[in-house]
XYZ file of C-alpha atoms in Angstrom:
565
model
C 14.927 27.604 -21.044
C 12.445 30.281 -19.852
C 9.788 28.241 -22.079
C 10.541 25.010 -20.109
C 10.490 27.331 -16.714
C 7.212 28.378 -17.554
C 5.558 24.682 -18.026
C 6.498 23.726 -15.109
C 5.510 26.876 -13.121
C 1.932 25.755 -12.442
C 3.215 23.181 -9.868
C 5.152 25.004 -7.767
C 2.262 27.914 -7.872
C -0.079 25.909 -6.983
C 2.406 24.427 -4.136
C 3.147 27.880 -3.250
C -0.448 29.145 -3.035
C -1.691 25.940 -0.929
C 1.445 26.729 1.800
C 0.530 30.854 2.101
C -3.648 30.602 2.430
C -4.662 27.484 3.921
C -8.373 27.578 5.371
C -9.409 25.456 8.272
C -9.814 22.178 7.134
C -6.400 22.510 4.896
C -4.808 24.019 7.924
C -5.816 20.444 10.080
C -4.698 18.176 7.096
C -1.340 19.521 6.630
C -1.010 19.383 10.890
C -2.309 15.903 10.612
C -0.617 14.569 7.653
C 2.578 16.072 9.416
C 2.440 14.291 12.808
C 1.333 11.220 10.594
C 4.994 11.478 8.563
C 7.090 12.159 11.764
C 5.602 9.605 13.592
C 6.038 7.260 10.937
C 10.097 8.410 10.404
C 10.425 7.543 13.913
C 9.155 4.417 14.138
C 10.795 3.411 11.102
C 14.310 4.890 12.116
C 14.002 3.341 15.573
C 13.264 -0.345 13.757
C 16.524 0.086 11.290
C 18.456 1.254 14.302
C 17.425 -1.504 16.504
C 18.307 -3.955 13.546
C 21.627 -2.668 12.910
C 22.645 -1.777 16.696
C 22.531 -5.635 17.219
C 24.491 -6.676 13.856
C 27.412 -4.319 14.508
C 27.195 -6.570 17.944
C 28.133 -9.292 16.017
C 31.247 -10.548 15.882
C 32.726 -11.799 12.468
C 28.897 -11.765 10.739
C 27.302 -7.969 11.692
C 29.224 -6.148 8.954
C 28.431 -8.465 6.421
C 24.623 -8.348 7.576
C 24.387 -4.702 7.334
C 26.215 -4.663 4.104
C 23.706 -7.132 2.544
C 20.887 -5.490 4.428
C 21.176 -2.153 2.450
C 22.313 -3.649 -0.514
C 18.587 -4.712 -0.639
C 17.277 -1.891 0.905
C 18.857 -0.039 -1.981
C 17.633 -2.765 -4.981
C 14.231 -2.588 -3.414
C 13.986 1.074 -3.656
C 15.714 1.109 -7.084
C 13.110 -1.306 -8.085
C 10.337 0.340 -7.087
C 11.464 3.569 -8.399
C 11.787 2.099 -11.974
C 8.188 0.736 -11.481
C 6.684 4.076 -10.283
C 8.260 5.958 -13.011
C 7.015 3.328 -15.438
C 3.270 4.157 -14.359
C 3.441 8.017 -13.910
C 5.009 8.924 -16.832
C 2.336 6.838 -19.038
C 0.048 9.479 -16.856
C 2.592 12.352 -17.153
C 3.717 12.180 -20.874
C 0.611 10.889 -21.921
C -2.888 10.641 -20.658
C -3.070 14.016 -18.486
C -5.745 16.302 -19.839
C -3.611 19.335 -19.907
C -1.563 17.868 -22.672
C -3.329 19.000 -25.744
C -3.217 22.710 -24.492
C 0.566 21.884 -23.986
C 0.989 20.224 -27.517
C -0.908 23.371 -29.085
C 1.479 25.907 -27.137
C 4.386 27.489 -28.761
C 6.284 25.245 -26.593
C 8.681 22.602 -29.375
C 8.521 18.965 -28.451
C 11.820 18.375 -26.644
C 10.473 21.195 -23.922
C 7.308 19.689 -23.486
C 8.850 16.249 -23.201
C 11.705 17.265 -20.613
C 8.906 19.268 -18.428
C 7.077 16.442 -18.337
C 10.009 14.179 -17.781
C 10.619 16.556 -14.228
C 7.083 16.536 -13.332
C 7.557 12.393 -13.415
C 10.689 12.696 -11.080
C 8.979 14.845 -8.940
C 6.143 12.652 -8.660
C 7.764 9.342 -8.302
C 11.001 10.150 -6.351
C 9.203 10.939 -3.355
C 9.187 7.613 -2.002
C 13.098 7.744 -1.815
C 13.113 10.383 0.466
C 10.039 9.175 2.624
C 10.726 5.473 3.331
C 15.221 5.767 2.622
C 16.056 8.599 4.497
C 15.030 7.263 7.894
C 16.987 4.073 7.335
C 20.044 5.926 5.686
C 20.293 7.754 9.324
C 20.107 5.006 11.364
C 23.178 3.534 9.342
C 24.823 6.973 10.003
C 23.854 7.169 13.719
C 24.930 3.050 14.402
C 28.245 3.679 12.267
C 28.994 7.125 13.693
C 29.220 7.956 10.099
C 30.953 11.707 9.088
C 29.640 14.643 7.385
C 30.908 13.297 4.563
C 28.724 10.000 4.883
C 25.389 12.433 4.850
C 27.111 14.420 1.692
C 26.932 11.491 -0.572
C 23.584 10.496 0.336
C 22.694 13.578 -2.062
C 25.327 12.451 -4.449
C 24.215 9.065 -4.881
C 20.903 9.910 -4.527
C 20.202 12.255 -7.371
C 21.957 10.007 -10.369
C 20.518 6.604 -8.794
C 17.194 8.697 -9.116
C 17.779 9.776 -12.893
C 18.668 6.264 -13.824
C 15.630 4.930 -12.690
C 13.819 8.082 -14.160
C 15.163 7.399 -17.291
C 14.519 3.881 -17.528
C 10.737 4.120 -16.610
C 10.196 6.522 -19.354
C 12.061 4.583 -21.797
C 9.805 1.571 -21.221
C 7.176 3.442 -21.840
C 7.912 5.465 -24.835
C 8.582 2.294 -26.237
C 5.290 0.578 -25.079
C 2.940 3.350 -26.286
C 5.322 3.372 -29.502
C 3.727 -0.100 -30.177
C 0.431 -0.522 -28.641
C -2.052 2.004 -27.940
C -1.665 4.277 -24.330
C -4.897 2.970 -22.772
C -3.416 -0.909 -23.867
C 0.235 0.045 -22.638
C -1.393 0.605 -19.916
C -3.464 -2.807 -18.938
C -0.353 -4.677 -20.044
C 2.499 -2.312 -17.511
C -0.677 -3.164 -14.827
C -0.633 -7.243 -15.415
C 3.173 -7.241 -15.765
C 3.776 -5.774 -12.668
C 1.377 -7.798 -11.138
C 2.296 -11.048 -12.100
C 6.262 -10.153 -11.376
C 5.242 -8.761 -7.468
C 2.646 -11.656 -7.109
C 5.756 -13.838 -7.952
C 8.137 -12.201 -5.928
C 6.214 -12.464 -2.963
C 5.615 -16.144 -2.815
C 9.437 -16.715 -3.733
C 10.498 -14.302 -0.889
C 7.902 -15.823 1.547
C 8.554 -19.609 0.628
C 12.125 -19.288 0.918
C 11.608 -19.154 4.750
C 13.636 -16.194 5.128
C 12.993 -16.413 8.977
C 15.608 -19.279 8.751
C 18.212 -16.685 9.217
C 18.053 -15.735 12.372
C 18.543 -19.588 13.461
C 22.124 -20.514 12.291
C 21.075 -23.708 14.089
C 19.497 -25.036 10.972
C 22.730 -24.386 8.708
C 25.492 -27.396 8.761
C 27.996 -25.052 8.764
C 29.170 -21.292 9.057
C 30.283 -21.375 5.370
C 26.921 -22.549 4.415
C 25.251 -19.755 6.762
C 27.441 -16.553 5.266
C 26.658 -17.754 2.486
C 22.686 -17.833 2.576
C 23.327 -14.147 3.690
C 24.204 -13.091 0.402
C 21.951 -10.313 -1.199
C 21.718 -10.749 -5.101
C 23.900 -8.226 -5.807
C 26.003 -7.519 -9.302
C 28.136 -5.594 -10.160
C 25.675 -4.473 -13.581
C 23.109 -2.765 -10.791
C 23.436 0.995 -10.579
C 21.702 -0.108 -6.967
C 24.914 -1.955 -6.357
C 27.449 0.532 -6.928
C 25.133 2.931 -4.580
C 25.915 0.250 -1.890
C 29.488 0.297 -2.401
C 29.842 4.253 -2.559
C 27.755 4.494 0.800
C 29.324 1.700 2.450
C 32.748 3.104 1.891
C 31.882 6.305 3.582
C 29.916 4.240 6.251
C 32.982 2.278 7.181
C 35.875 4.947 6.331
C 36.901 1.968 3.970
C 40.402 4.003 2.186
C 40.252 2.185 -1.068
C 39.150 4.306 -4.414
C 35.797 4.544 -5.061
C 36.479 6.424 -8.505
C 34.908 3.749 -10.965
C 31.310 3.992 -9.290
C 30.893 7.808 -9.232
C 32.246 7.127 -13.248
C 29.812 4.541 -13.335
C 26.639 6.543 -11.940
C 27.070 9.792 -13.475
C 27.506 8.486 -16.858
C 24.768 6.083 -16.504
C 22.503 9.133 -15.915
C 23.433 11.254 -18.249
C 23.681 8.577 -21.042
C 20.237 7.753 -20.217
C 18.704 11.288 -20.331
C 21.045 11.775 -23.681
C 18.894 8.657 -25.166
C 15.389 9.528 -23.716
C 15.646 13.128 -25.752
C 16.646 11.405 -28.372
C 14.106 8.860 -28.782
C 11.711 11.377 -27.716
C 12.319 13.259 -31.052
C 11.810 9.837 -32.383
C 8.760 8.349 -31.279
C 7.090 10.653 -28.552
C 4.440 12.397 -30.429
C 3.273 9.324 -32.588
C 2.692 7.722 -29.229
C 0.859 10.852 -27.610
C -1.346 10.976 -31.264
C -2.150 7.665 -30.621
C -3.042 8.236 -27.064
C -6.049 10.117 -28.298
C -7.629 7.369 -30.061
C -10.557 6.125 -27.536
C -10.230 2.607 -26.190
C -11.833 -0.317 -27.335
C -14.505 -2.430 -25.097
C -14.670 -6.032 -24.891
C -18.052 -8.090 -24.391
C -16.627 -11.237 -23.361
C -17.950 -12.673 -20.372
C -20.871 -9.667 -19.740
C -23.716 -12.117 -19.998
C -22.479 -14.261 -17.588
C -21.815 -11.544 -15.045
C -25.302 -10.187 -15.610
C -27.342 -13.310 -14.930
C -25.014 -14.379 -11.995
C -25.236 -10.527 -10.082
C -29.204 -10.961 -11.264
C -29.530 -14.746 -9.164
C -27.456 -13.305 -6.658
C -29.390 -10.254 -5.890
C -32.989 -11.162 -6.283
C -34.335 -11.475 -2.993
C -33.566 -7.568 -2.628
C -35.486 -4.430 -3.563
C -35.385 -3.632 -7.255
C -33.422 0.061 -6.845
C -30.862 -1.516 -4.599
C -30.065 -4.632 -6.930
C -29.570 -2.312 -9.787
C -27.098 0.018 -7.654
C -25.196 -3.388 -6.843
C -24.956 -4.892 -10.501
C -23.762 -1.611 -11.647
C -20.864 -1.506 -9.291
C -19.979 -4.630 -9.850
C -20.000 -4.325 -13.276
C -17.734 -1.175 -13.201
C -15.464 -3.254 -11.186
C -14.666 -6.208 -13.311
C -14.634 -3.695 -16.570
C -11.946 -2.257 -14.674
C -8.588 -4.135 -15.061
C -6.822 -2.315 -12.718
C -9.495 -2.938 -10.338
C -10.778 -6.619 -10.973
C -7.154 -7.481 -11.080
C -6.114 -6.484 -7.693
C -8.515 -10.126 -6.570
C -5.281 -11.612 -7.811
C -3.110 -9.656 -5.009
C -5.738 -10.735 -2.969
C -5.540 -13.865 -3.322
C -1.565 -14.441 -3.168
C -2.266 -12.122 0.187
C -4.154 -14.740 1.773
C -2.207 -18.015 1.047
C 0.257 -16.314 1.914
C -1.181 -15.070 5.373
C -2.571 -18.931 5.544
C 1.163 -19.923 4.690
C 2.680 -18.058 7.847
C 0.984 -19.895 10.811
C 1.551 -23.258 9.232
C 5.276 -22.791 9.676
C 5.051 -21.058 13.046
C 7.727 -23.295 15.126
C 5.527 -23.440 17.802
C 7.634 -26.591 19.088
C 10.748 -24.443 20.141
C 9.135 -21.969 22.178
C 9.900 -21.801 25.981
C 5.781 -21.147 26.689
C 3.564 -24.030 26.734
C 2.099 -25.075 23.272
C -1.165 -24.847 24.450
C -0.988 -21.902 25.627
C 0.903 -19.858 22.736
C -2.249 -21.258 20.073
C -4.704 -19.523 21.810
C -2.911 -16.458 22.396
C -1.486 -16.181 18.888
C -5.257 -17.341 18.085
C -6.729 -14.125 20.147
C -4.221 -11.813 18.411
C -4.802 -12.923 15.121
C -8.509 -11.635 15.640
C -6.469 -8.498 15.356
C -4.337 -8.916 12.965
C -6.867 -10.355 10.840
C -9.292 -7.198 11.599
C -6.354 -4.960 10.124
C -6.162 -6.737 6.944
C -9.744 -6.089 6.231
C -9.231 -2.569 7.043
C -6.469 -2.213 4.821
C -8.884 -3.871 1.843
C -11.521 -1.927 2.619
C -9.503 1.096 2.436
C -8.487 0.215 -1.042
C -11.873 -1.108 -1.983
C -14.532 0.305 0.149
C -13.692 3.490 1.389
C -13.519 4.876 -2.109
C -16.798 3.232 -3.287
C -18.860 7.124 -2.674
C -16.273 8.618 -4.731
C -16.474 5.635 -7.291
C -19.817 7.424 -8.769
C -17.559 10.040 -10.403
C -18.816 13.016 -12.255
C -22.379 10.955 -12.451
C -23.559 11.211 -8.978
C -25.640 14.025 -9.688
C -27.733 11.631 -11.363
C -28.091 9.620 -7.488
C -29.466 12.558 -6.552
C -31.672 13.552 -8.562
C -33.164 10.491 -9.040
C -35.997 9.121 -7.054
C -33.526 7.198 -4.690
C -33.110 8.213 -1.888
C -29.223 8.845 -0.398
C -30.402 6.406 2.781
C -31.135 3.914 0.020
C -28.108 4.538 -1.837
C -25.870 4.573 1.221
C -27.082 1.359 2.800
C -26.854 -0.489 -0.514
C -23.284 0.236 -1.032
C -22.800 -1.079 2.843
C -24.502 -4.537 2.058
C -22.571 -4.594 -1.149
C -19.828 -4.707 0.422
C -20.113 -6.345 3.622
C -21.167 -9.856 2.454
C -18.124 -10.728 0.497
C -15.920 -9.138 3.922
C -17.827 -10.964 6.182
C -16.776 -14.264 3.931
C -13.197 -13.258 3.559
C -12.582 -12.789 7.253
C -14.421 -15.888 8.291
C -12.125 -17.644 6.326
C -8.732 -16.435 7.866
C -9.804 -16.662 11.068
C -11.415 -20.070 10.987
C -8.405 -22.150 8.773
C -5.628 -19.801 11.218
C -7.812 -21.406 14.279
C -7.631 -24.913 12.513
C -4.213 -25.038 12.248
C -3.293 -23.663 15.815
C -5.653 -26.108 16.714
C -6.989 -23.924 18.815
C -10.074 -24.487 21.779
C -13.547 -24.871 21.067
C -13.801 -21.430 23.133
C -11.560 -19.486 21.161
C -12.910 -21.104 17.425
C -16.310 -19.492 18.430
C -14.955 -16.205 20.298
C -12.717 -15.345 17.490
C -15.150 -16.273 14.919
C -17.640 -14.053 16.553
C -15.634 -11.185 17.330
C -14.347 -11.168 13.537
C -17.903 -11.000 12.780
C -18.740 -8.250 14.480
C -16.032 -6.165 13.649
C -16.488 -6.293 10.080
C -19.687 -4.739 10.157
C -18.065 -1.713 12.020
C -14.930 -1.520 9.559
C -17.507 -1.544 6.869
C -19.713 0.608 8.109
C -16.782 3.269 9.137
C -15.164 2.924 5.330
C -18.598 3.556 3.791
C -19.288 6.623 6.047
C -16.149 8.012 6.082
C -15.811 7.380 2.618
C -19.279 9.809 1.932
C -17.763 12.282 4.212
C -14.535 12.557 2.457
C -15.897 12.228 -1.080
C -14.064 13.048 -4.113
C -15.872 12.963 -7.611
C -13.620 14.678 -9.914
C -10.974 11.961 -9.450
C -8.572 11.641 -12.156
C -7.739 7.811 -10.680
C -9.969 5.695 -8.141
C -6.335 4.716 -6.281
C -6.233 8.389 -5.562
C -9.051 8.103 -3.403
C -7.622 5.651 -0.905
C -4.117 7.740 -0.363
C -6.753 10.404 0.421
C -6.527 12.811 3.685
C -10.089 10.689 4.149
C -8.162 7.307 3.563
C -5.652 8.511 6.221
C -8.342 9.497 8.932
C -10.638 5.907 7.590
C -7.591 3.994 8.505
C -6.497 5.540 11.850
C -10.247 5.397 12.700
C -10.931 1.536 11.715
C -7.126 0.492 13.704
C -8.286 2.960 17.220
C -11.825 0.759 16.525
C -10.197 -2.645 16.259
C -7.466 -2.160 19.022
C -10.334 -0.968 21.134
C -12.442 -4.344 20.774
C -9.119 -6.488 21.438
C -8.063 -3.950 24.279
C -11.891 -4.909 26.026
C -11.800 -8.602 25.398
C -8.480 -9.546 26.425
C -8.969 -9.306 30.107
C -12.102 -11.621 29.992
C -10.681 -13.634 27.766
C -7.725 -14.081 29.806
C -9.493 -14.973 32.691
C -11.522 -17.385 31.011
C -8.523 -19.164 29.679
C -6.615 -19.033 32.939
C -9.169 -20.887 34.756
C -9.686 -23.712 31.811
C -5.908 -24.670 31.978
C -5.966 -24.395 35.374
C -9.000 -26.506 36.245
C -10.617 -23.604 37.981
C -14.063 -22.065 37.904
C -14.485 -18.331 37.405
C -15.929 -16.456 40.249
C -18.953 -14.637 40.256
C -17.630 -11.372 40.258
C -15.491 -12.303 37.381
C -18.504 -13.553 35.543
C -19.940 -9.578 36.349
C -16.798 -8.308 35.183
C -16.906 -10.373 31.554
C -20.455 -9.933 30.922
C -20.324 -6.132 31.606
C -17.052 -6.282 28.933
C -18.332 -8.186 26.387
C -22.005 -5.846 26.549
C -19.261 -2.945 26.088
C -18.014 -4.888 23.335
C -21.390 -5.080 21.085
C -21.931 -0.982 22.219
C -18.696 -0.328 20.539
C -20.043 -2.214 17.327
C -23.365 -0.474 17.286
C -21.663 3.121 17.507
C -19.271 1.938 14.833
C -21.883 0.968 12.340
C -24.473 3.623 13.167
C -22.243 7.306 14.219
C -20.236 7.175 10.600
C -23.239 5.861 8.609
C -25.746 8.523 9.993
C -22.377 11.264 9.248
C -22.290 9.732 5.677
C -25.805 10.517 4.891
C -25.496 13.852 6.362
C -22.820 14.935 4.446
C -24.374 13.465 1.208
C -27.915 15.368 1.775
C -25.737 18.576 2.119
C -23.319 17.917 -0.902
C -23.802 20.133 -3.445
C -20.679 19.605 -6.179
């Protein structure tokens, strides 16, 4: 026991040290990254209470909606926990680099395995408390819930969180049992990916927005009964539900089988890990060692078409852009995320072809070009979001090897500006296209195809711009994972930055733009003075793009020049 105490002492020192001597810049990321979380616990509280304050309004139906509803809530997080403990512990138990010091410790196998087994719980269980705990209050608050309610959140809590636990390292002991860690870990990445790619279109193309219209149903038998969650009773998420819910609702009946259930699901679980552990654990961690294979299919091809595609630029900035995009597609976890991509936009396509325009009370007309103005936004935010994941960690991409940038003959101007254009092309394409087929089918005014178009235009080169700049800014080389990057402090203050820039361009164009339409549907011309007003707007407008592109750009290669590792 001391032994196992002492491995996983360096986390909590660390923890401890980082809390008692913060400098500056820690002391404003902790403040910020603490408003950030409150702020985000509030909204997301006030949402689940405004969602359950109206079901318990409902006669006959509300219970059984807010039954279902955290039925769900409670598979989804399940889920999600099994999936997270799936990928850290193939990190944890196998691919850190303090695990051969560990291994060569006096430490025996069984302590090593169980302190990494806590350092996985601790890493993945997070989420629970971040996005449940919100939502498990506003049940309590709508239901007036008792202490006791609040109690067994802790109780149901910490076994649904060693089930889950215990799973995701069983999958993965097994994996790395047959296939080497580095392959274990390709195939847990294109699993999951192919299972959440299909979830998603099944969840969108199942309309669920048909339940909130009991119109559409024949009857009320037909209704209740689209409203039932898949639940069974073989889902340790399921007999969370019906623990909760009977404290929720003061329900008197026995709830005896499902703490049986729970607790002896966990600790049969963590009986089997340690025992396959002694089994299997270090063949799979030897075999971990073994360095992973590379595959030449396809390289030719890539070459000659990044070599056609990038002639007509300088020769230093053509080779900076085929070797990025090389490192990309030899990355699976990178190249694959297109896939994600793509089921991202059909779906986003998908929405406004179903949007029952027909039913609302405000003129058709009308409602196309509005939704068509906001989409401008909405559109502008899912760029950000890519560009966070893609763009914003393209500095830090360079790794351990950027010393070689500098010292080269390239200059960091050069360099910086190359990743920009790198980027921005395909951004510039991807935008276009949402904005343009969303405008087609809200069939949309000639005034508004161009406006939007434009706008969307613009405003990538600023989110580009500010994910490149802020990304050279908040560099971090010694990255153990490029997803790291994006979750960043830097990722936090590159989104915040690119949603204040977008909401700012929308905020300045939809007066003029509101005037213009007014008087169109009207059969009105716009004054003069209006015609001052919307000229001086949309000048503001371009301003705000030039001082996004240029202010985090010229930061970007200040901070670079000054970097010193």
């Amino acid at each position: 026991m001391n032994i196992f105490r002492l491995l996983i002492s360096p986390r909590f020192v660390g923890f401890k040290n980082n809390l008692k001597g913060p400098g500056g810049g820690r002391r404003v990321k902790i403040l910020t990254l603490t408003v950030v979380g409150i702020l985000f616990w509030l909204v997301l509280f006030f949402l689940f209470y405004r969602v359950l304050a109206y079901f318990s309004s409902q006669e006959m139906i509300g219970d059984v909606l807010a039954r279902q509803l955290l039925a769900m809530v409670l598979l989804m997080f399940f889920s999600l926990l099994v999936f997270s403990h799936i990928v850290t512990a193939l990190s944890n138990l196998y691919l850190s680099q303090d695990l051969e010091l560990f291994h060569a410790s006096p430490a025996t196998l069984t302590e090593i395995f169980l302190s990494r087994s806590f350092y996985t719980v601790i890493d993945s269980s997070w989420m629970l408390i971040v996005f449940g705990l919100p939502v498990m209050m506003a049940y309590g608050v709508v239901y007036r819930a008792s202490l006791g309610y609040y109690l067994s959140l802790i109780y149901v809590s910490l076994p649904l969180m060693i089930i889950a636990a215990s799973l995701g390292i069983l999958v993965i002991m097994v994996l790395v049992g047959f296939f080497p860690a580095q392959r274990a870990r390709d195939i847990i990445f294109f699993l999951s990916l192919v299972v959440i790619i299909c979830l998603y279109f099944l969840f969108r193309f199942l309309r669920p927005e048909r339940l909130v219209n009991p119109d559409s149903f024949v009857s009320i038998a037909q209704y209740l009964g689209a409203l039932k969650a898949p639940d069974s009773p073989y889902l340790p998420s399921q007999w969370a539900t019906d623990l909760l819910w009977t404290r929720l609702t003061r329900y008197p009946g026995s709830q005896l089988l499902n703490h049986l259930l729970l607790w002896s699901t966990a600790l049969a679980l963590m009986v089997i890990d340690i025992w396959m552990a002694g089994l299997i654990y270090f063949r799979g961690f030897s075999k971990a060692q073994e360095a992973k294979r590379r595959t030449h299919v396809g390289r030719k091809i890539l070459e000659k078409t990044v070599s056609v595609l990038t002639r007509p630029l300088r020769p230093e900035t053509t080779s900076l852009i085929a070797k990025d995009v090389c490192t990309f597609f030899r990355d699976n976890s990178q190249w694959s995320q297109l896939l994600l991509l793509g089921a991202l936009v059909v779906v986003y396509l998908y929405n406004f072809s179903v949007l029952p325009l027909e039913r609302s009370p405000i003129k058709s007309v009308y409602l196309q070009n509005a939704l068509s103005f906001l989409n401008i936004g909405l559109a502008g935010f899912v760029i950000s979001a890519l560009s966070a994941r893609f763009i914003f960690p393209a500095v830090s991409a360079e790794g351990n090897a950027f010393w070689i940038i500098l010292s080269s003959p390239l200059s960091a101007r050069r360099f910086l500006w190359s990743k920009y254009f790198a980027y921005l092309i395909p951004m510039l394409i991807l935008a276009e296209v949402l904005i343009i087929y969303t405008n087609h089918l809200l069939r949309v005014t000639a005034f508004m195809m161009v406006l939007s178009s434009a706008t969307i235009f613009l405003l990538v080169f600023g989110i580009v711009a500010l994910g490149v700049g802020l990304g050279a800014i908040y560099p971090n080389f010694k990255h153990e994972n490029i997803a790291q990057v994006a979750t960043s402090f830097g990722g936090l203050i590159y989104m915040i930055s690119s949603s204040v820039f977008i909401a700012l361009v929308i905020v300045l164009e939809a007066g003029p733009v509101y005037t213009i339409l007014s008087a169109h549907f009207r059969g009105e011309a716009v004054t003069h003075v209006q015609w001052v007003w919307i000229t001086g707007s949309f000048i503001l407008v371009i301003f705000v793009q030039i001082v996004a592109v240029k202010k985090p750009m010229a930061a970007g290669l200040k901070s670079l020049s000054r970097y010193e590792g």
